Amino acid sequence: MSNYKALLKHSLNYLFAQVATKALAFISIPVYTRILSVEEFGVVQVFLATVGIASVLLTLNTEVGISRYYYDRKSDDDFKKFVGTTIVIMSSVMAGMSLVGILLLPWLSKELSFSYVLTLALLPVAIYNVSNSVFTQIYSVLLESKKIAIVSSVQTYLAFILSVVAILLLPKDKYYGQVIGTIAAMVVLWQYLIRQIKPYCIFHVKKEHVKYLLSYSLPYLPYTLSGIIIAQLGRIVISQYGGFGLAGQYSFATNIALIMLVFIGIVHSAWNPYYFQYMTDGDYKSVDNDYKLIWAVTLSLGLALILFGKELAFILGKEEYFSSVKYIPVLVIGYVFYQWSYVYMRNTGFAKRVIWNALSVVSGGVANMAICYLSIYKYGAWGVVFAFAISYFVMLVTSWSINRWVIKEYAPRCTSFLMPFIVWGVFVAGYFFLFNVYQFNSIWIMILKFVIMVSFLSVEIYPYRSTFNKIIRRWK
């Protein structure tokens, strides 16, 4: 098997894991929204958002250099000693940060409006996430992508099943059920992770390893943290402003818009091998053609969610959640900007200058925090929703600027994305104009939506039917 085919095989394994885990976030919506109240659903969503931030702060990113060092290792034992050094440093930082967290427990509990027990529960979940990161880094460089995919999928679905059971058994405060189920699944998988990590770890702290670890991981701390802030901060801010009920409604809308992120994740995992091959060969025509199709499908999916998000919400949730449907179009626009930004951020990976992506993501993270906290009290949840979209637009502009003037790698002309985006905007604006001006009944509204959707597909997808067929044949 050629290296190219091997790369595709591993990409498909990661694709399976990504789709399986992210799809559950969507599949689980109708279950959780029916067995939890809006407030309880909001508590769970804020808890999970806080875990993402806590996982980064717990280790200060000290574990992320393992996969990079593998390619700089002097020998297999040298790599194992680096893993051991990383675990020692990471555990030390983790112990210190855990102590800080415990000392700040009353303050954290008050700020998050969590009970002490729920606040403390952040710690074991974050510890598992860190352990899983170490496991994933080791086995990704060993090309054991199938093992990673299986572990990720088993943990996600086992946690879901145990959470549902625990929620149904609890007489009150049912949100604890998801926390209990999540931790129970992690305890089971954590033992397996430790056994898998152990053969590749020699506890031997070396100064050169510590220096390498810190020089690589610390610069990435703002990058990692900013990415999580863009995706998750809104839920925390809304819960502080309007309570867990409003956070639950907002989270319901974001979980529907998450379909966009699932698709974007599929593209990143499945198309990257082709992108790197095209760029290596200087085959820029193929880069252009594939990007055009990816962009057309992205815009088509976004339009479908904007048009039919309300109907999807009726299927997935209860009436208490429907008021948040109005947020979906702006959230979708944010994900469209996110997809567009990776046209340029992907180039930093090809140029082996990924540190520049940190500037792009940090710029978006800073914009998100500033807009959230400046607008929440004036515009309420809308301030957070627009902060989400604007932060990805800022990330797009920053990444484009870096690619244009710093990286200087090939990328399709900006107009090749801008013109379809403008056409897409005309279709979206046209729908809202007709919907607001004319008082259609429900049947005519559905007909209008289908006409707009089919018209857009005819404009954007049909011209690329040959390219689409070519890509389908690759999977045969």
XYZ file of C-alpha atoms in Angstrom:
476
model
C 0.000 0.000 0.000
C 1.389 3.398 -0.954
C 1.817 6.115 1.636
C -0.920 8.091 -0.075
C -3.396 5.261 0.292
C -2.348 4.701 3.886
C -2.965 8.365 4.598
C -6.442 8.047 3.126
C -7.149 4.964 5.225
C -6.224 6.722 8.464
C -8.184 9.772 7.398
C -11.256 7.577 7.007
C -10.738 6.144 10.494
C -10.560 9.622 12.010
C -13.546 10.581 9.910
C -15.544 7.698 11.393
C -14.669 8.758 14.936
C -15.431 12.409 14.300
C -18.777 11.728 12.649
C -19.740 9.154 15.298
C -19.016 11.488 18.217
C -20.297 14.732 16.718
C -23.369 13.046 15.283
C -24.325 11.903 18.778
C -24.400 15.525 19.920
C -27.173 15.941 17.354
C -28.864 12.559 17.835
C -29.033 12.983 21.608
C -30.950 16.273 21.400
C -34.467 14.776 21.194
C -33.630 12.434 24.072
C -32.212 14.999 26.483
C -34.786 17.672 25.658
C -37.577 15.279 26.577
C -36.194 13.836 29.796
C -34.681 17.083 31.101
C -36.327 20.425 31.720
C -35.031 23.472 29.850
C -33.142 24.592 32.974
C -31.627 21.135 33.542
C -30.594 20.924 29.891
C -28.977 24.344 30.294
C -27.037 23.214 33.371
C -25.646 20.233 31.464
C -24.638 22.342 28.471
C -22.898 24.945 30.634
C -21.138 22.149 32.547
C -19.807 20.612 29.320
C -18.732 24.030 28.029
C -16.847 24.698 31.256
C -15.153 21.280 31.063
C -13.644 22.253 27.702
C -12.039 25.346 29.195
C -11.036 23.529 32.413
C -9.278 20.760 30.440
C -6.916 23.313 28.906
C -6.292 25.285 32.076
C -5.752 22.144 34.158
C -2.471 21.294 32.408
C -1.692 24.657 30.765
C -1.386 22.705 27.515
C 1.751 20.867 28.703
C 0.666 17.546 27.174
C 0.284 18.628 23.541
C 3.909 18.209 22.406
C 3.960 14.386 22.366
C 2.872 13.871 18.766
C 5.270 16.562 17.525
C 8.297 15.174 19.394
C 7.805 11.728 17.842
C 9.197 13.066 14.560
C 12.208 14.603 16.346
C 12.981 11.571 18.521
C 16.504 10.175 18.607
C 15.274 6.642 19.281
C 12.172 4.795 20.438
C 13.420 4.900 24.035
C 14.023 8.633 23.686
C 10.382 9.060 22.670
C 9.230 6.988 25.642
C 11.337 9.123 27.990
C 9.804 12.246 26.486
C 6.338 10.830 27.137
C 7.415 10.095 30.723
C 8.788 13.627 31.136
C 5.560 15.044 29.735
C 3.415 13.008 32.131
C 5.521 14.072 35.124
C 5.374 17.785 34.189
C 1.717 17.549 33.193
C 0.791 15.780 36.445
C 2.678 18.351 38.502
C 0.918 21.229 36.778
C -2.375 19.383 37.061
C -1.909 18.902 40.803
C -1.107 22.570 41.287
C -4.021 23.778 39.161
C -6.374 21.329 40.874
C -5.343 22.761 44.243
C -5.991 26.272 42.926
C -9.386 25.134 41.673
C -10.291 23.627 45.043
C -9.213 26.802 46.860
C -11.334 28.831 44.447
C -14.253 26.412 44.737
C -16.620 28.844 46.542
C -15.913 31.580 43.990
C -16.183 29.237 40.975
C -19.383 27.735 42.317
C -20.916 31.187 42.725
C -19.776 32.456 39.308
C -21.053 29.371 37.489
C -24.174 29.041 39.704
C -23.184 25.410 40.285
C -23.378 23.461 43.513
C -20.050 22.554 45.127
C -20.517 18.936 44.019
C -21.162 19.882 40.406
C -18.191 22.266 40.382
C -15.907 19.547 41.761
C -17.200 17.143 39.095
C -15.432 19.293 36.505
C -12.117 17.915 37.743
C -12.462 14.163 36.947
C -13.990 14.865 33.547
C -11.151 17.252 32.687
C -8.548 14.725 33.899
C -10.015 12.077 31.619
C -9.920 14.481 28.662
C -6.225 15.102 29.305
C -5.503 11.358 29.555
C -7.359 10.798 26.317
C -5.263 13.520 24.674
C -2.038 11.722 25.662
C -3.401 8.403 24.376
C -4.555 9.946 21.093
C -1.229 11.665 20.445
C 0.769 8.481 21.013
C -1.378 6.249 18.849
C -1.900 8.808 16.083
C 1.855 8.903 15.360
C 1.925 5.099 15.575
C -0.773 5.091 12.874
C -3.225 3.262 15.134
C -6.111 5.395 13.949
C -8.609 2.544 14.153
C -7.932 2.108 17.869
C -8.411 5.834 18.452
C -11.684 5.804 16.524
C -13.027 2.856 18.518
C -12.086 4.326 21.903
C -13.600 7.705 21.026
C -16.849 6.171 19.804
C -17.204 3.724 22.708
C -16.621 6.459 25.302
C -19.137 8.796 23.686
C -21.945 6.275 23.277
C -21.331 4.527 26.597
C -21.543 7.882 28.370
C -24.798 8.636 26.552
C -26.401 5.333 27.521
C -25.312 5.528 31.163
C -26.399 9.167 31.351
C -29.901 8.401 30.110
C -30.246 5.567 32.625
C -29.006 7.748 35.493
C -31.302 10.642 34.500
C -34.340 8.366 34.457
C -33.467 6.950 37.888
C -32.911 10.274 39.655
C -36.050 11.746 41.272
C -34.804 15.362 41.081
C -31.822 17.423 39.904
C -31.731 15.134 36.910
C -28.830 17.016 35.329
C -26.608 15.095 37.747
C -27.547 11.993 35.750
C -25.566 13.104 32.717
C -22.603 14.019 34.900
C -22.760 10.626 36.635
C -23.078 8.755 33.338
C -20.219 10.688 31.780
C -17.884 10.084 34.711
C -18.849 6.382 34.928
C -18.006 5.837 31.255
C -14.744 7.707 31.671
C -13.709 5.584 34.659
C -14.173 2.443 32.556
C -12.235 3.850 29.588
C -9.607 5.573 31.753
C -8.305 2.223 33.004
C -7.943 1.075 29.405
C -6.144 4.290 28.420
C -3.601 3.892 31.235
C -2.803 0.343 30.126
C -2.321 1.528 26.549
C -0.118 4.493 27.510
C 2.123 2.530 29.919
C 4.212 0.639 27.281
C 5.215 3.942 25.696
C 6.234 5.713 28.874
C 9.556 5.708 30.728
C 9.552 8.025 33.734
C 12.818 9.848 33.241
C 12.820 13.644 33.416
C 15.414 15.235 31.133
C 16.170 18.938 30.915
C 16.185 18.952 27.112
C 12.786 17.239 27.100
C 11.353 19.795 29.510
C 12.701 22.640 27.378
C 11.224 21.127 24.205
C 7.910 20.490 25.916
C 7.519 24.017 27.231
C 8.736 25.729 24.050
C 6.166 23.832 22.007
C 3.151 23.665 24.322
C 3.040 27.083 25.988
C 2.813 29.104 22.726
C -0.178 26.968 21.776
C -2.040 27.695 25.014
C -3.715 30.889 23.711
C -4.550 29.094 20.441
C -6.206 26.126 22.141
C -7.997 28.221 24.719
C -9.255 30.738 22.172
C -10.743 28.027 19.972
C -12.695 26.623 22.896
C -13.786 30.098 23.986
C -15.288 30.832 20.569
C -17.251 27.599 20.606
C -18.297 27.436 24.263
C -18.115 30.802 26.025
C -21.543 31.887 24.839
C -23.321 29.257 26.923
C -21.511 30.322 30.077
C -22.118 34.038 29.495
C -25.810 33.500 28.767
C -26.256 31.384 31.902
C -24.721 34.180 33.972
C -26.964 36.766 32.321
C -30.315 34.994 31.913
C -30.059 31.773 33.891
C -29.831 28.139 32.867
C -33.210 28.226 31.108
C -31.992 30.755 28.552
C -28.683 28.850 28.283
C -30.667 25.688 27.545
C -32.611 27.397 24.765
C -29.444 28.876 23.264
C -27.692 25.500 23.451
C -30.616 23.869 21.659
C -30.132 26.249 18.718
C -26.354 25.796 18.702
C -26.737 22.006 18.680
C -28.906 22.224 15.561
C -26.387 24.531 13.894
C -23.736 21.980 14.931
C -24.693 20.016 11.828
C -22.541 22.529 9.981
C -19.574 21.684 12.197
C -20.067 17.956 11.590
C -19.868 18.564 7.849
C -16.840 20.841 8.221
C -15.141 18.162 10.325
C -15.811 15.595 7.595
C -14.224 17.861 4.999
C -11.174 18.577 7.150
C -10.542 14.887 7.819
C -11.393 13.438 4.426
C -10.109 16.108 2.038
C -6.821 17.062 3.732
C -4.870 14.142 2.178
C -5.948 15.272 -1.293
C -5.165 18.899 -0.505
C -1.601 18.095 0.602
C -1.072 15.923 -2.475
C -2.370 18.650 -4.789
C -0.184 21.312 -3.184
C 2.884 19.056 -3.255
C 2.327 18.379 -6.967
C 1.511 22.011 -7.725
C -1.888 20.873 -9.011
C -3.658 24.145 -8.206
C -6.446 23.507 -10.688
C -7.613 20.537 -8.598
C -7.348 22.651 -5.470
C -9.645 25.220 -7.078
C -12.132 22.659 -8.340
C -12.455 20.829 -5.033
C -12.707 24.044 -3.053
C -15.528 25.211 -5.328
C -17.495 22.052 -4.650
C -16.793 22.120 -0.908
C -17.886 25.758 -0.751
C -21.025 25.096 -2.765
C -22.028 22.200 -0.509
C -21.229 24.269 2.602
C -23.492 27.089 1.442
C -26.214 24.637 0.404
C -26.202 22.948 3.804
C -26.231 26.341 5.505
C -29.231 27.458 3.457
C -31.061 24.209 4.245
C -30.550 24.751 7.983
C -31.726 28.357 7.743
C -34.818 27.380 5.759
C -35.752 24.221 7.634
C -34.229 24.828 11.073
C -37.674 25.533 12.533
C -39.097 22.240 11.253
C -36.032 20.423 12.545
C -36.510 22.036 15.959
C -40.111 20.805 16.078
C -38.855 17.258 15.575
C -35.967 17.449 18.036
C -37.306 19.452 20.967
C -40.232 20.546 23.052
C -42.140 23.791 22.698
C -40.079 25.469 25.438
C -37.047 25.436 23.125
C -38.646 26.846 19.972
C -38.004 30.499 20.799
C -34.285 29.912 20.156
C -34.835 28.916 16.508
C -34.374 32.572 15.518
C -30.673 32.285 16.417
C -29.933 29.525 13.900
C -29.338 31.722 10.790
C -26.666 33.826 12.517
C -25.000 30.739 14.004
C -24.941 29.149 10.548
C -23.312 32.263 9.088
C -20.629 31.923 11.772
C -19.885 28.354 10.672
C -19.754 29.478 7.029
C -17.021 31.959 7.991
C -15.282 29.161 9.922
C -15.185 26.949 6.827
C -13.915 29.854 4.729
C -11.148 30.669 7.217
C -9.698 27.163 6.843
C -9.023 27.842 3.182
C -6.125 29.931 4.481
C -5.395 28.266 7.834
C -4.868 24.961 6.040
C -2.022 26.590 4.127
C -0.050 27.189 7.318
C -0.063 23.434 7.857
C 1.258 22.820 4.369
C 3.930 25.472 4.880
C 4.804 23.916 8.285
C 4.191 27.249 9.985
C 1.105 26.344 11.988
C 2.077 28.733 14.786
C 0.468 31.463 12.662
C -2.888 29.752 13.134
C -2.598 30.718 16.787
C -2.824 34.389 15.828
C -5.929 33.737 13.722
C -7.745 31.794 16.425
C -6.655 34.110 19.245
C -7.951 37.108 17.300
C -11.319 35.379 17.042
C -11.268 34.395 20.715
C -10.488 37.935 21.871
C -13.233 39.330 19.637
C -15.680 36.771 21.028
C -14.960 37.616 24.663
C -15.047 41.367 24.074
C -18.326 41.343 22.155
C -19.991 38.869 24.525
C -19.317 40.863 27.655
C -19.895 44.278 26.042
C -23.204 43.373 24.398
C -24.863 40.784 26.649
C -26.563 43.304 28.942
C -27.756 45.485 26.072
C -28.785 42.881 23.523
C -29.164 39.750 25.657
C -28.659 36.414 23.926
C -28.472 38.158 20.557
C -25.210 39.755 21.661
C -23.699 36.317 22.232
C -25.069 34.976 18.947
C -23.559 37.820 16.933
C -20.303 37.523 18.901
C -20.085 33.901 17.700
C -20.478 34.867 14.038
C -18.263 37.953 14.219
C -15.447 36.045 15.946
C -15.244 33.596 13.033
C -15.337 36.505 10.587
C -12.387 38.056 12.448
C -10.613 34.689 12.243
C -11.291 34.613 8.501
C -9.876 38.091 7.900
C -6.812 37.387 10.043
C -6.043 34.038 8.388
C -6.492 35.552 4.911
C -4.125 38.401 5.802
C -1.510 35.998 7.170
C -1.667 33.809 4.076
C -1.501 36.833 1.757
C 1.429 38.638 3.356
C 3.261 36.089 5.528
C 2.749 32.480 4.382
C 2.260 33.377 0.707
C 1.068 29.893 -0.258
C -1.360 29.376 -3.102
C -5.054 29.784 -2.347
C -7.996 30.321 -4.713
C -8.844 33.957 -5.311
C -11.050 35.495 -2.652
C -13.665 36.389 -5.273
C -14.199 32.678 -6.006
C -15.668 32.404 -2.489
C -17.111 35.898 -2.213
C -19.370 35.747 -5.276
C -21.133 32.483 -4.293
C -21.424 33.872 -0.742
C -23.143 37.009 -2.074
C -25.525 34.883 -4.163
C -26.213 32.792 -1.056
C -26.905 35.953 0.927
C -29.378 37.125 -1.729
C -31.297 33.840 -1.426
C -31.334 34.064 2.378
C -32.380 37.725 2.362
C -35.013 37.022 -0.294
C -36.575 34.316 1.835
C -36.817 36.515 4.923
C -38.175 39.392 2.844
C -40.951 37.259 1.334
C -41.688 35.609 4.668
C -42.060 38.927 6.507
C -43.880 40.891 3.781
C -46.397 38.265 2.711
C -48.543 36.358 5.187
C -48.235 32.867 3.763
C -49.980 29.911 5.352
C -47.875 26.920 6.446
C -48.313 25.023 3.178
C -47.209 27.945 1.010
C -44.263 28.610 3.334
C -43.013 25.046 2.816
C -43.474 25.365 -0.940
C -41.552 28.642 -0.868
C -38.707 27.023 1.087
C -38.428 24.102 -1.327
C -38.482 26.421 -4.356
C -35.686 28.546 -2.862
C -33.648 25.461 -1.938
C -33.997 23.809 -5.354
C -33.236 27.107 -7.109
C -30.050 27.572 -5.118
C -28.936 23.981 -5.747
C -29.488 24.525 -9.451
C -27.264 27.589 -9.343
C -24.480 26.319 -7.065
C -24.338 22.485 -7.152
C -25.425 21.506 -10.660
C -22.490 23.181 -12.464
C -20.076 21.007 -10.465
C -21.807 17.692 -11.085
C -18.774 16.261 -12.920
C -16.458 17.179 -10.028
C -18.957 15.709 -7.586
C -19.061 12.433 -9.518
C -15.245 12.358 -9.600
C -15.031 12.638 -5.809
C -17.678 9.940 -5.334
C -15.625 7.578 -7.500
C -12.645 8.030 -5.172
C -14.473 6.196 -2.418
C -15.174 3.132 -4.549
